[in-house]
Short mmCIF file of C-alpha atoms in Angstrom, two decimals:
data_model
loop_
_atom_site.label_atom_id
_atom_site.label_comp_id
_atom_site.label_asym_id
_atom_site.label_seq_id
_atom_site.Cartn_x
_atom_site.Cartn_y
_atom_site.Cartn_z
CA ALA A 23 295.55 137.35 175.62
CA GLN A 24 298.73 136.07 174.08
CA SER A 25 301.71 138.26 174.86
CA VAL A 26 305.47 138.52 175.19
CA ALA A 27 307.25 140.49 177.90
CA GLN A 28 310.80 141.73 178.10
CA PRO A 29 310.86 143.19 181.60
CA GLU A 30 314.11 145.14 181.24
CA ASP A 31 314.40 148.12 178.92
CA GLN A 32 318.18 148.07 179.29
CA VAL A 33 320.82 145.65 180.52
CA ASN A 34 324.33 146.81 181.31
CA VAL A 35 327.23 144.38 181.61
CA ALA A 36 331.00 144.58 181.64
CA GLU A 37 332.94 142.98 178.81
CA GLY A 38 333.91 139.42 179.67
CA ASN A 39 331.06 138.94 182.12
CA PRO A 40 328.08 136.68 181.45
CA LEU A 41 324.90 138.31 180.20
CA THR A 42 321.21 137.46 180.42
CA VAL A 43 318.35 139.14 178.59
CA LYS A 44 314.96 138.05 179.91
CA CYS A 45 311.81 137.05 178.04
CA THR A 46 308.55 135.62 179.31
CA TYR A 47 305.43 134.75 177.36
CA SER A 48 301.77 134.04 177.88
CA VAL A 49 300.25 131.60 175.46
CA SER A 50 297.83 128.79 174.93
CA GLY A 51 299.25 125.90 172.97
CA ASN A 52 302.84 125.20 172.02
CA PRO A 53 304.92 128.27 171.27
CA TYR A 54 307.73 128.66 168.79
CA LEU A 55 310.23 131.08 170.36
CA PHE A 56 312.76 133.30 168.64
CA TRP A 57 315.46 135.82 169.50
CA TYR A 58 316.50 138.59 167.15
CA VAL A 59 319.16 141.29 167.37
CA GLN A 60 319.00 144.75 165.79
CA TYR A 61 321.97 147.00 165.13
CA PRO A 62 321.49 150.72 164.38
CA ASN A 63 319.77 151.48 161.08
CA ARG A 64 319.44 147.79 160.25
CA GLY A 65 316.67 145.23 160.22
CA LEU A 66 316.32 142.46 162.75
CA GLN A 67 318.75 139.56 162.47
CA PHE A 68 317.77 136.06 163.56
CA LEU A 69 319.83 134.65 166.45
CA LEU A 70 318.18 131.41 167.52
CA LYS A 71 314.90 129.58 167.95
CA TYR A 72 313.18 126.96 170.06
CA ILE A 73 310.60 124.73 168.42
CA THR A 74 310.83 121.46 170.32
CA GLY A 75 313.44 119.18 171.88
CA ASP A 76 316.37 120.19 174.05
CA ASN A 77 315.53 123.11 176.30
CA LEU A 78 318.95 124.71 175.77
CA VAL A 79 319.27 126.14 172.30
CA LYS A 80 322.53 127.41 170.80
CA GLY A 81 322.58 130.13 168.19
CA SER A 82 324.73 132.63 166.34
CA TYR A 83 327.66 134.61 167.81
CA GLY A 84 327.93 132.42 170.92
CA PHE A 85 324.43 133.15 172.18
CA GLU A 86 322.19 130.52 173.72
CA ALA A 87 318.74 130.48 175.27
CA GLU A 88 316.98 128.28 177.75
CA PHE A 89 313.34 127.33 177.35
CA ASN A 90 311.54 126.87 180.67
CA LYS A 91 307.99 125.67 180.19
CA SER A 92 306.94 125.88 183.85
CA GLN A 93 308.10 129.49 184.10
CA THR A 94 307.04 130.32 180.52
CA SER A 95 310.43 131.91 179.94
CA PHE A 96 313.02 131.95 177.17
CA HIS A 97 315.99 133.93 178.46
CA LEU A 98 318.91 134.78 176.17
CA LYS A 99 322.39 134.17 177.55
CA LYS A 100 326.03 134.44 176.66
CA PRO A 101 328.92 133.28 178.87
CA SER A 102 331.25 136.16 178.02
CA ALA A 103 329.95 139.46 176.66
CA LEU A 104 331.71 141.49 173.96
CA VAL A 105 331.47 145.23 173.36
CA SER A 106 330.25 144.36 169.86
CA ASP A 107 327.23 142.59 171.40
CA SER A 108 325.81 146.02 172.27
CA ALA A 109 322.52 146.22 170.38
CA LEU A 110 318.75 145.97 170.72
CA TYR A 111 317.42 142.46 171.36
CA PHE A 112 313.90 141.24 170.66
CA CYS A 113 312.13 138.13 171.82
CA ALA A 114 309.28 136.87 169.62
CA VAL A 115 306.71 134.12 169.88
CA ARG A 116 304.78 132.30 167.19
CA PHE A 117 301.78 130.25 168.25
CA ASP A 118 300.52 126.96 166.89
CA ASN A 119 298.75 127.17 163.56
CA THR A 120 299.40 130.85 163.00
CA ASP A 121 301.68 132.60 160.56
CA LYS A 122 302.32 135.55 162.82
CA LEU A 123 304.92 136.58 165.41
CA ILE A 124 304.31 138.62 168.52
CA PHE A 125 307.34 140.67 169.55
CA GLY A 126 308.44 141.94 172.92
CA THR A 127 309.23 145.62 173.30
CA GLY A 128 312.97 145.02 173.11
CA THR A 129 315.91 145.20 175.53
CA ARG A 130 318.91 147.39 174.88
CA LEU A 131 322.12 145.62 175.82
CA GLN A 132 325.08 147.82 176.62
CA VAL A 133 328.44 146.11 177.11
CA PHE A 134 331.11 148.32 178.67
CA PRO A 135 334.83 147.81 178.07
CA ASP B 24 321.32 139.05 153.80
CA ALA B 25 318.12 137.22 152.90
CA GLY B 26 317.47 138.88 149.54
CA ILE B 27 315.03 141.55 150.69
CA THR B 28 315.06 145.10 149.39
CA GLN B 29 312.89 147.87 150.77
CA SER B 30 312.33 151.11 148.91
CA PRO B 31 312.57 153.94 149.53
CA ARG B 32 314.88 153.77 152.55
CA HIS B 33 313.86 157.24 153.70
CA LYS B 34 310.86 159.38 152.91
CA VAL B 35 309.48 162.67 154.17
CA THR B 36 305.98 163.64 153.16
CA GLU B 37 303.04 165.76 154.26
CA THR B 38 299.86 164.84 156.07
CA GLY B 39 297.09 163.77 153.72
CA THR B 40 299.29 162.55 150.89
CA PRO B 41 299.31 158.93 149.72
CA VAL B 42 302.47 156.91 150.31
CA THR B 43 303.50 153.51 148.96
CA LEU B 44 306.36 151.46 150.31
CA ARG B 45 307.76 148.54 148.38
CA CYS B 46 309.24 145.26 149.56
CA HIS B 47 310.99 143.10 146.98
CA GLN B 48 312.34 139.60 147.61
CA THR B 49 314.49 137.30 145.53
CA GLU B 50 313.90 134.16 147.67
CA ASN B 51 310.55 133.11 146.20
CA HIS B 52 309.09 132.77 149.70
CA ARG B 53 305.35 132.48 150.14
CA TYR B 54 305.02 134.55 153.29
CA MET B 55 305.66 138.30 153.48
CA TYR B 56 304.98 140.71 156.34
CA TRP B 57 304.87 144.43 157.03
CA TYR B 58 305.69 145.74 160.51
CA ARG B 59 306.11 149.13 162.08
CA GLN B 60 308.64 149.80 164.82
CA ASP B 61 308.03 152.49 167.41
CA PRO B 62 309.83 153.18 170.72
CA GLY B 63 308.19 151.32 173.58
CA HIS B 64 306.15 149.10 171.27
CA GLY B 65 308.66 146.81 169.63
CA LEU B 66 307.49 145.59 166.25
CA ARG B 67 303.80 145.46 165.47
CA LEU B 68 302.32 143.60 162.53
CA ILE B 69 300.39 145.71 160.03
CA HIS B 70 299.47 143.20 157.30
CA TYR B 71 300.84 139.98 155.98
CA SER B 72 300.53 137.86 152.86
CA TYR B 73 300.47 134.09 152.48
CA GLY B 74 300.50 134.07 148.69
CA VAL B 75 299.79 136.12 145.60
CA LYS B 76 296.61 138.10 146.22
CA ASP B 77 296.22 136.46 149.64
CA THR B 78 296.57 138.93 152.49
CA ASP B 79 295.33 139.37 156.02
CA LYS B 80 295.29 142.06 158.68
CA GLY B 81 297.63 142.36 161.62
CA GLU B 82 297.14 144.16 164.92
CA VAL B 83 297.60 147.72 163.60
CA SER B 84 296.07 147.62 160.13
CA ASP B 85 293.83 150.72 160.31
CA GLY B 86 294.92 153.33 157.77
CA TYR B 87 297.00 150.85 155.76
CA SER B 88 296.34 148.67 152.73
CA VAL B 89 298.52 146.13 150.97
CA SER B 90 298.76 144.43 147.62
CA ARG B 91 300.64 141.44 146.30
CA SER B 92 300.22 140.89 142.58
CA LYS B 93 303.35 138.76 142.22
CA THR B 94 305.40 136.61 144.55
CA GLU B 95 308.38 138.93 144.78
CA ASP B 96 306.64 142.21 145.60
CA PHE B 97 304.55 143.26 148.59
CA LEU B 98 303.35 146.87 148.64
CA LEU B 99 302.21 148.83 151.68
CA THR B 100 300.04 151.90 151.03
CA LEU B 101 299.05 154.70 153.36
CA GLU B 102 296.03 156.12 151.56
CA SER B 103 296.12 159.45 153.41
CA ALA B 104 299.16 159.72 155.65
CA THR B 105 298.82 161.03 159.20
CA SER B 106 301.51 162.12 161.65
CA SER B 107 300.77 159.04 163.79
CA GLN B 108 302.08 156.92 160.93
CA THR B 109 305.55 158.38 161.28
CA SER B 110 307.61 155.28 162.01
CA VAL B 111 310.19 152.85 160.74
CA TYR B 112 308.61 150.19 158.54
CA PHE B 113 310.07 146.72 158.12
CA CYS B 114 309.30 144.03 155.65
CA ALA B 115 309.96 140.38 156.46
CA ILE B 116 309.79 137.11 154.55
CA ARG B 117 309.52 133.53 155.69
CA PRO B 118 309.91 130.14 154.01
CA ASP B 119 306.94 127.77 153.92
CA ARG B 120 308.34 125.13 156.25
CA ALA B 121 306.91 125.31 159.77
CA GLY B 122 309.19 126.75 162.42
CA GLN B 123 311.39 128.74 160.07
CA PRO B 124 312.30 132.26 161.23
CA GLN B 125 311.30 135.43 159.48
CA HIS B 126 314.07 137.44 157.79
CA PHE B 127 313.93 141.21 157.70
CA GLY B 128 314.78 143.99 155.33
CA ASP B 129 316.68 147.07 156.49
CA GLY B 130 313.60 149.22 156.86
CA THR B 131 312.07 152.43 155.55
CA ARG B 132 312.15 155.51 157.77
CA LEU B 133 308.96 157.46 157.07
CA SER B 134 308.36 160.95 158.43
CA ILE B 135 304.97 162.61 157.99
CA LEU B 136 304.92 166.32 158.69
#
């Protein structure tokens, strides 16, 4: 079955340190991969996507993600975390020839001053 | 924001009553989606639409129906609400072009007592 996994419910990091939020997927075919962020009482906001091409994708607010086909992973990264990055992060996958996304269960990022 | 309005933003109702949630877009996008968000489950697709009067089921469609009589409006109806349908409901829209991300409204918090 096609699925997306975010293995960590919560990630804690000190401000100024690098952060990584993990995402792995199980799919047949070529996936389109997305990261979204959700702040309290708001909808999901698009951060970045991988469709094809360079495995390192840069997105909004200094975030980037690395697509690794052999490990079927698409981890979200940022070199230097900010307290304002504290939010809920979702990885999502869209599969070839479908109009639908499958979402991970979300990872809460907490950045401490 | 991507021109998506959900109404109402909050609703409390009783078991067995019908409930209709509205999603309105000003982007003229073909694709519209309804999701529910529950702790531990991420976002799960209820129904989606790929054009006026063209809809299809998602992974958690039981107990829900949808209608799309014009491009800008996508309605989600709970025919007879149950407590298990207490959730936060999100609408999303997506442009036609392949690989484009979905954009989300700010959600409707629905409580069924």
